[in-house]
C-alpha cells in the first residue's frame, strides 16, 4: 500500500526521498539540526527536526502529535530514516531571533503574549495536563503573519521515581537555566506541575516586553543562586514609554514568576485577567498614529466592525510586516 494512503490523522512515517533533494539547514543545535525541506507530493515546505540521539523521543512524540490547536506546532509525522520529526515550517523562525532582529510595537508584544498563553492553556487543559517543561522564546515560532505557535512540547519528561539529577541535567543541558523555577533545585523537589511552565512563561513575558535576554552574561551557577534567593530579571528594563495597561501585565508577570509556586496563576486565570490589555491592543491600534495615517475611512469602518464580530483586524500591506495585526481568537468578550 502507498505510504500516503494511510488513515486520516495517522502519524506518518516519511522517507528521505519523499522530500526534494535540497535540504536547507535552518539551525544547528546541541541535540540535532533543523532543516527546511519540501515534500514532493504535497509541494509545500516543512521543517524537519532531526535528533542526533534516540528515536525513542520521536516515537513518544507520535502520541502528542495528534493534538491540534491554533497556537501549537502541528507535527505531520516522522522520518525515522533521518531520526527526525516533520513539522509545520514557520517562515519567521523563532521569537528568540525575532526579538533581536526587530523592534516590536506594543500591540504586537501583547498579542504574542496572549497567543502564547492561549497555546499553553490548551496544553494544560489536557487531562492530565500536558507539561511543556521547555517553554522558552526559541520554542515559540513565528509564522509569516507574525502569529505564534508553541513547539517542542513533550520532549522533556519527568517520570515517577526518576533520578532528579538526571531530570535537572535534561533541563539545563538545553541552556534553559533562566526558564527553570527555583523549586526545581531544592533538595527534595516535588515533581514539576503546571506552575513550572507558568514560571517559564513569566520569563518569556519579560523577554517580549524588554526585548532583552534574562540574566545576560551570568553563569549557570550565578543564575541558580540568585533565582533561588528570589532575584528576577530587572523590571526597570521595560521601556518607560509604555502604555498604562502594561502595568497590569507587569503585575501578572511578577505573579507568574513568584517564588512560591502556589502563588502563580493558572493560564486560564491569566487569560481572564488579560481582558484589560486585550482592550489595550484595540485601543493602541486605534491610537497609533502611523496606522491611522495608513487607513482610509473605509478601512477604519471595517476594522472596527471586525473587532467586535470576529476579533480579526484589517491587515496592512506595503509597510513593514510588523504592522500586520490580527488579534488572536479566544479573546475574552
Ligand atoms: P530545544 O531542543 O530545547 O527545543 P532549541 O529550541 O534552541 O532547543 P531547536 O528546537 O532545534 O532548538 O530549534 C532551533 C531553531 O530552529 C529555532 O530557534 C528556530 O529558529 C528553528 N526552527 C525550529 N523549528 C522550526 C520550524 N518548525 N520552522 C522554522 N524554524 C524552526
Ligand atoms: Mg526548540
Short mmCIF file of C-alpha atoms and ligand atoms in Angstrom, two decimals:
data_model
loop_
_atom_site.label_atom_id
_atom_site.label_comp_id
_atom_site.label_asym_id
_atom_site.label_seq_id
_atom_site.Cartn_x
_atom_site.Cartn_y
_atom_site.Cartn_z
CA UNK A 1 0.00 0.00 0.00
CA UNK A 2 1.21 3.53 -0.75
CA UNK A 3 2.50 5.22 2.41
CA UNK A 4 0.25 8.20 1.74
CA UNK A 5 -2.83 6.01 1.74
CA UNK A 6 -2.88 5.87 5.50
CA UNK A 7 -5.93 6.59 7.55
CA UNK A 8 -6.59 10.31 8.03
CA UNK A 9 -4.92 11.67 11.14
CA UNK A 10 -2.47 8.77 11.38
CA UNK A 11 1.12 9.64 12.28
CA UNK A 12 3.03 9.24 9.03
CA UNK A 13 6.47 7.85 8.54
CA UNK A 14 8.05 9.80 5.69
CA UNK A 15 11.05 8.52 3.75
CA UNK A 16 14.02 10.73 2.93
CA UNK A 17 13.22 10.59 -0.78
CA UNK A 18 9.70 11.87 -0.18
CA UNK A 19 11.42 15.26 0.05
CA UNK A 20 13.16 17.29 -2.66
CA UNK A 21 16.93 16.83 -2.56
CA UNK A 22 17.87 20.35 -1.40
CA UNK A 23 17.51 20.41 2.37
CA UNK A 24 18.26 23.89 3.73
CA UNK A 25 19.76 23.87 7.21
CA UNK A 26 17.92 26.41 9.39
CA UNK A 27 19.65 25.73 12.68
CA UNK A 28 22.30 23.50 14.17
CA UNK A 29 21.53 22.69 17.77
CA UNK A 30 23.05 20.75 20.56
CA UNK A 31 20.66 17.85 20.03
CA UNK A 32 20.37 17.87 16.26
CA UNK A 33 19.55 20.02 13.27
CA UNK A 34 16.52 21.79 11.82
CA UNK A 35 16.08 21.80 8.03
CA UNK A 36 13.65 23.43 5.68
CA UNK A 37 12.51 20.71 3.27
CA UNK A 38 9.94 20.44 0.52
CA UNK A 39 7.64 17.47 0.31
CA UNK A 40 7.37 16.31 -3.30
CA UNK A 41 3.81 15.06 -3.09
CA UNK A 42 2.26 17.98 -1.23
CA UNK A 43 4.51 20.64 -2.87
CA UNK A 44 4.86 22.51 0.37
CA UNK A 45 7.68 23.47 2.73
CA UNK A 46 8.06 21.68 6.05
CA UNK A 47 10.53 21.79 8.90
CA UNK A 48 12.43 18.64 9.63
CA UNK A 49 13.91 18.48 13.12
CA UNK A 50 16.48 15.75 13.42
CA UNK A 51 17.81 14.35 16.68
CA UNK A 52 21.34 13.04 16.98
CA UNK A 53 20.15 10.58 19.58
CA UNK A 54 17.20 8.42 20.45
CA UNK A 55 14.50 7.54 18.00
CA UNK A 56 12.60 6.93 21.24
CA UNK A 57 11.89 10.66 21.61
CA UNK A 58 10.33 10.74 18.17
CA UNK A 59 8.19 7.72 18.84
CA UNK A 60 6.97 9.25 22.09
CA UNK A 61 6.00 12.40 20.26
CA UNK A 62 3.73 10.42 17.97
CA UNK A 63 1.31 10.27 20.91
CA UNK A 64 1.03 14.01 21.28
CA UNK A 65 1.25 14.75 17.57
CA UNK A 66 -2.48 14.19 17.33
CA UNK A 67 -3.04 17.41 19.24
CA UNK A 68 -4.22 20.22 17.04
CA UNK A 69 -4.66 23.83 18.13
CA UNK A 70 -4.14 27.21 16.51
CA UNK A 71 -1.23 28.18 18.75
CA UNK A 72 0.66 24.92 18.97
CA UNK A 73 3.00 23.49 16.36
CA UNK A 74 1.48 20.95 14.04
CA UNK A 75 3.53 17.75 13.70
CA UNK A 76 2.81 15.85 10.49
CA UNK A 77 4.84 12.75 11.15
CA UNK A 78 8.34 11.45 11.45
CA UNK A 79 11.16 10.41 9.19
CA UNK A 80 12.72 7.52 11.07
CA UNK A 81 15.43 7.21 8.39
CA UNK A 82 16.64 10.69 9.39
CA UNK A 83 15.69 10.33 13.09
CA UNK A 84 13.53 13.38 12.59
CA UNK A 85 10.13 14.92 13.16
CA UNK A 86 8.29 16.55 10.27
CA UNK A 87 6.61 19.76 11.33
CA UNK A 88 4.96 22.85 10.00
CA UNK A 89 7.54 25.32 8.64
CA UNK A 90 7.41 28.70 10.37
CA UNK A 91 8.86 31.25 8.00
CA UNK A 92 9.76 33.89 10.59
CA UNK A 93 11.76 31.45 12.72
CA UNK A 94 11.85 31.70 16.48
CA UNK A 95 10.62 34.52 18.68
CA UNK A 96 14.06 34.43 20.22
CA UNK A 97 15.60 35.62 16.95
CA UNK A 98 12.76 37.98 16.09
CA UNK A 99 13.14 39.85 19.39
CA UNK A 100 16.76 40.55 18.47
CA UNK A 101 16.21 41.48 14.85
CA UNK A 102 13.06 43.65 15.04
CA UNK A 103 11.61 46.24 17.35
CA UNK A 104 8.10 45.11 18.10
CA UNK A 105 5.29 47.54 18.73
CA UNK A 106 3.34 47.24 21.98
CA UNK A 107 0.17 45.76 20.44
CA UNK A 108 2.22 43.07 18.75
CA UNK A 109 4.04 42.29 22.01
CA UNK A 110 0.76 41.99 23.88
CA UNK A 111 -0.71 39.87 21.13
CA UNK A 112 2.22 37.45 21.18
CA UNK A 113 1.98 37.13 24.95
CA UNK A 114 -1.73 36.49 24.64
CA UNK A 115 -1.34 33.85 21.93
CA UNK A 116 1.35 32.09 23.95
CA UNK A 117 -0.95 31.98 26.95
CA UNK A 118 -3.74 30.50 24.80
CA UNK A 119 -1.38 27.81 23.48
CA UNK A 120 -0.19 26.95 26.98
CA UNK A 121 -3.71 26.96 28.34
CA UNK A 122 -4.60 24.37 25.69
CA UNK A 123 -1.73 22.08 26.74
CA UNK A 124 -2.60 22.45 30.41
CA UNK A 125 -6.26 21.79 29.79
CA UNK A 126 -5.45 18.18 28.79
CA UNK A 127 -6.28 15.55 31.39
CA UNK A 128 -3.73 15.14 32.87
CA UNK A 129 -2.19 18.48 31.88
CA UNK A 130 0.48 18.22 29.23
CA UNK A 131 3.50 19.95 30.71
CA UNK A 132 5.86 21.65 28.29
CA UNK A 133 8.89 21.93 30.62
CA UNK A 134 10.87 23.59 27.83
CA UNK A 135 8.93 26.81 27.22
CA UNK A 136 11.34 29.49 26.02
CA UNK A 137 11.47 32.04 23.23
CA UNK A 138 13.33 29.64 20.92
CA UNK A 139 10.37 27.27 21.24
CA UNK A 140 7.87 29.93 20.25
CA UNK A 141 7.87 30.07 16.47
CA UNK A 142 6.53 32.83 14.28
CA UNK A 143 4.61 32.43 11.01
CA UNK A 144 4.59 34.82 8.07
CA UNK A 145 1.73 36.83 9.58
CA UNK A 146 3.58 37.14 12.89
CA UNK A 147 1.35 34.77 14.76
CA UNK A 148 3.00 32.38 17.13
CA UNK A 149 2.93 28.63 17.69
CA UNK A 150 4.44 26.79 20.61
CA UNK A 151 6.80 23.99 19.65
CA UNK A 152 8.84 21.19 21.20
CA UNK A 153 6.40 20.28 23.94
CA UNK A 154 6.59 16.74 25.17
CA UNK A 155 10.33 16.32 24.60
CA UNK A 156 11.23 16.58 28.27
CA UNK A 157 9.57 14.29 30.78
CA UNK A 158 9.54 13.76 34.43
CA UNK A 159 8.67 10.21 35.34
CA UNK A 160 7.70 8.76 38.67
CA UNK A 161 10.80 7.61 40.53
CA UNK A 162 13.11 9.36 38.08
CA UNK A 163 16.60 10.30 39.16
CA UNK A 164 16.20 14.02 39.90
CA UNK A 165 19.77 14.89 38.98
CA UNK A 166 19.19 13.36 35.57
CA UNK A 167 16.00 15.33 35.17
CA UNK A 168 17.73 18.59 36.07
CA UNK A 169 20.53 17.73 33.64
CA UNK A 170 17.94 17.25 30.89
CA UNK A 171 16.62 20.72 31.61
CA UNK A 172 19.87 22.63 31.98
CA UNK A 173 21.65 20.91 29.08
CA UNK A 174 19.43 22.90 26.74
CA UNK A 175 20.69 26.23 28.02
CA UNK A 176 17.36 26.81 29.71
CA UNK A 177 18.57 27.86 33.14
CA UNK A 178 16.67 31.19 33.07
CA UNK A 179 13.34 29.42 32.49
CA UNK A 180 13.59 26.89 35.33
CA UNK A 181 11.72 27.76 38.52
CA UNK A 182 13.73 27.81 41.76
CA UNK A 183 11.85 24.95 43.47
CA UNK A 184 13.32 22.56 40.88
CA UNK A 185 16.70 22.91 42.57
CA UNK A 186 15.66 22.39 46.17
CA UNK A 187 16.97 19.30 47.89
CA UNK A 188 13.86 17.20 47.51
CA UNK A 189 11.88 18.79 44.71
CA UNK A 190 8.31 17.74 44.04
CA UNK A 191 7.53 16.53 40.54
CA UNK A 192 7.04 19.52 38.24
CA UNK A 193 3.46 20.70 37.76
CA UNK A 194 1.74 23.33 35.66
CA UNK A 195 3.33 26.11 37.73
CA UNK A 196 6.72 25.11 36.25
CA UNK A 197 5.52 26.29 32.82
CA UNK A 198 3.86 29.38 34.32
CA UNK A 199 7.24 30.45 35.72
CA UNK A 200 8.88 29.98 32.30
CA UNK A 201 6.05 31.98 30.77
CA UNK A 202 6.78 34.87 33.20
CA UNK A 203 10.35 34.97 31.88
CA UNK A 204 9.09 34.80 28.28
CA UNK A 205 6.80 37.78 29.05
CA UNK A 206 9.75 39.75 30.36
CA UNK A 207 11.75 38.96 27.23
CA UNK A 208 8.93 40.10 24.98
CA UNK A 209 8.35 43.30 26.97
CA UNK A 210 12.05 44.24 27.18
CA UNK A 211 13.43 42.56 24.03
CA UNK A 212 16.45 41.65 26.15
CA UNK A 213 17.97 38.40 27.41
CA UNK A 214 17.34 37.44 31.05
CA UNK A 215 20.43 37.14 33.28
CA UNK A 216 22.64 38.18 30.36
CA UNK A 217 26.30 37.40 30.97
CA UNK A 218 25.70 35.40 34.19
CA UNK A 219 26.98 31.87 34.65
CA UNK A 220 24.58 28.98 35.31
CA UNK A 221 25.68 28.88 38.96
CA UNK A 222 25.11 32.60 39.45
CA UNK A 223 21.62 32.42 37.92
CA UNK A 224 20.80 29.41 40.06
CA UNK A 225 21.93 31.11 43.27
CA UNK A 226 20.27 34.43 42.50
CA UNK A 227 16.97 32.89 41.40
CA UNK A 228 16.89 30.65 44.48
CA UNK A 229 17.23 33.82 46.59
CA UNK A 230 14.25 35.38 44.79
CA UNK A 231 16.07 37.60 42.28
CA UNK A 232 14.34 38.03 38.91
CA UNK A 233 15.12 39.84 35.66
CA UNK A 234 15.09 43.61 36.08
CA UNK A 235 11.61 45.09 35.58
CA UNK A 236 13.20 48.57 35.12
CA UNK A 237 14.41 47.38 31.72
CA UNK A 238 10.84 47.53 30.42
CA UNK A 239 10.82 50.83 28.49
CA UNK A 240 9.32 53.76 30.45
CA UNK A 241 7.37 54.87 27.45
CA UNK A 242 4.77 52.18 27.68
CA UNK A 243 1.03 52.13 27.60
CA UNK A 244 -0.64 52.33 31.04
CA UNK A 245 -2.16 48.85 30.62
CA UNK A 246 1.35 47.47 30.68
CA UNK A 247 1.34 47.92 34.46
CA UNK A 248 -1.31 45.22 34.75
CA UNK A 249 0.78 42.96 32.58
CA UNK A 250 3.88 43.56 34.70
CA UNK A 251 1.93 42.69 37.81
CA UNK A 252 0.74 39.39 36.26
CA UNK A 253 4.28 38.66 35.09
CA UNK A 254 5.53 39.01 38.67
CA UNK A 255 2.84 36.60 39.86
CA UNK A 256 3.92 34.13 37.17
CA UNK A 257 7.48 34.04 38.50
CA UNK A 258 6.53 34.13 42.20
CA UNK A 259 9.00 32.29 44.43
CA UNK A 260 6.17 30.29 46.00
CA UNK A 261 4.79 28.23 43.13
CA UNK A 262 1.32 28.09 44.67
CA UNK A 263 1.03 31.85 44.11
CA UNK A 264 1.46 31.55 40.35
CA UNK A 265 -1.76 31.86 38.31
CA UNK A 266 -3.01 29.11 36.04
CA UNK A 267 -3.14 30.04 32.34
CA UNK A 268 -6.92 30.02 32.40
CA UNK A 269 -6.85 32.66 35.15
CA UNK A 270 -4.22 34.61 33.28
CA UNK A 271 -6.37 34.77 30.15
CA UNK A 272 -9.36 36.02 32.08
CA UNK A 273 -7.21 38.63 33.80
CA UNK A 274 -5.87 39.77 30.46
CA UNK A 275 -9.14 41.40 29.46
CA UNK A 276 -7.74 44.84 30.17
CA UNK A 277 -4.71 44.56 27.99
CA UNK A 278 -6.61 42.92 25.16
CA UNK A 279 -8.76 46.02 25.07
CA UNK A 280 -5.47 47.90 25.21
CA UNK A 281 -4.42 46.17 21.99
CA UNK A 282 -7.55 47.52 20.40
CA UNK A 283 -7.06 51.00 21.88
CA UNK A 284 -3.45 51.17 20.84
CA UNK A 285 -4.34 50.18 17.36
CA UNK A 286 -6.90 52.93 17.21
CA UNK A 287 -4.43 55.44 18.61
CA UNK A 288 -1.27 54.54 16.78
CA UNK A 289 -0.58 57.45 14.51
CA UNK A 290 1.22 55.64 11.75
CA UNK A 291 -1.56 53.12 11.49
CA UNK A 292 -4.24 55.75 11.35
CA UNK A 293 -2.34 57.57 8.66
CA UNK A 294 -2.36 54.39 6.60
CA UNK A 295 -6.04 53.73 6.94
CA UNK A 296 -8.71 55.19 4.79
CA UNK A 297 -12.03 55.90 6.48
CA UNK A 298 -13.43 52.84 4.76
CA UNK A 299 -10.73 50.59 6.21
CA UNK A 300 -11.34 52.06 9.60
CA UNK A 301 -15.02 51.17 9.42
CA UNK A 302 -14.43 47.54 8.54
CA UNK A 303 -11.62 47.37 11.05
CA UNK A 304 -13.88 48.38 13.92
CA UNK A 305 -16.62 46.15 12.67
CA UNK A 306 -14.38 43.10 12.65
CA UNK A 307 -13.09 43.85 16.14
CA UNK A 308 -16.48 43.13 17.55
CA UNK A 309 -17.58 40.30 15.31
CA UNK A 310 -14.64 38.03 14.75
CA UNK A 311 -11.70 39.59 16.56
CA UNK A 312 -9.89 39.81 13.29
CA UNK A 313 -8.30 43.02 12.22
CA UNK A 314 -7.58 44.52 8.87
CA UNK A 315 -4.10 43.76 7.67
CA UNK A 316 -1.96 46.38 6.03
CA UNK A 317 0.23 45.78 3.07
CA UNK A 318 3.03 47.85 1.65
CA UNK A 319 4.52 48.51 5.08
CA UNK A 320 6.83 46.58 7.34
CA UNK A 321 5.40 43.24 8.33
CA UNK A 322 5.35 44.25 11.94
CA UNK A 323 2.41 46.46 11.17
CA UNK A 324 0.25 43.46 10.39
CA UNK A 325 -2.24 42.94 13.12
CA UNK A 326 -4.53 40.06 13.62
CA UNK A 327 -5.76 39.65 17.12
CA UNK A 328 -6.00 36.17 18.48
CA UNK A 329 -9.29 34.42 18.59
CA UNK A 330 -10.31 33.27 22.03
CA UNK A 331 -10.20 36.84 23.33
CA UNK A 332 -12.42 37.47 26.29
CA UNK A 333 -15.68 39.07 25.21
P1 LIG B 1 15.29 22.68 22.19
O1 LIG B 1 15.86 21.44 21.59
O2 LIG B 1 15.43 22.73 23.66
O3 LIG B 1 13.92 22.95 21.69
P2 LIG B 1 16.06 24.97 20.59
O4 LIG B 1 14.62 25.40 20.51
O5 LIG B 1 17.05 26.06 20.85
O6 LIG B 1 16.27 23.88 21.70
P3 LIG B 1 15.54 23.64 18.13
O7 LIG B 1 14.20 23.28 18.64
O8 LIG B 1 16.31 22.58 17.47
O9 LIG B 1 16.47 24.23 19.27
O10 LIG B 1 15.35 24.87 17.14
C1 LIG B 1 16.43 25.67 16.74
C2 LIG B 1 15.95 26.76 15.84
O11 LIG B 1 15.46 26.19 14.62
C3 LIG B 1 14.77 27.57 16.37
O12 LIG B 1 15.20 28.56 17.25
C4 LIG B 1 14.19 28.12 15.09
O13 LIG B 1 14.92 29.26 14.70
C5 LIG B 1 14.41 26.97 14.10
N1 LIG B 1 13.21 26.14 13.98
C6 LIG B 1 12.83 25.10 14.77
N2 LIG B 1 11.67 24.56 14.36
C7 LIG B 1 11.29 25.29 13.27
C8 LIG B 1 10.13 25.25 12.41
N3 LIG B 1 9.16 24.36 12.58
N4 LIG B 1 10.06 26.17 11.42
C9 LIG B 1 11.05 27.08 11.24
N5 LIG B 1 12.15 27.17 12.02
C10 LIG B 1 12.27 26.30 13.03
MG1 LIG B 2 13.16 24.01 20.09
#
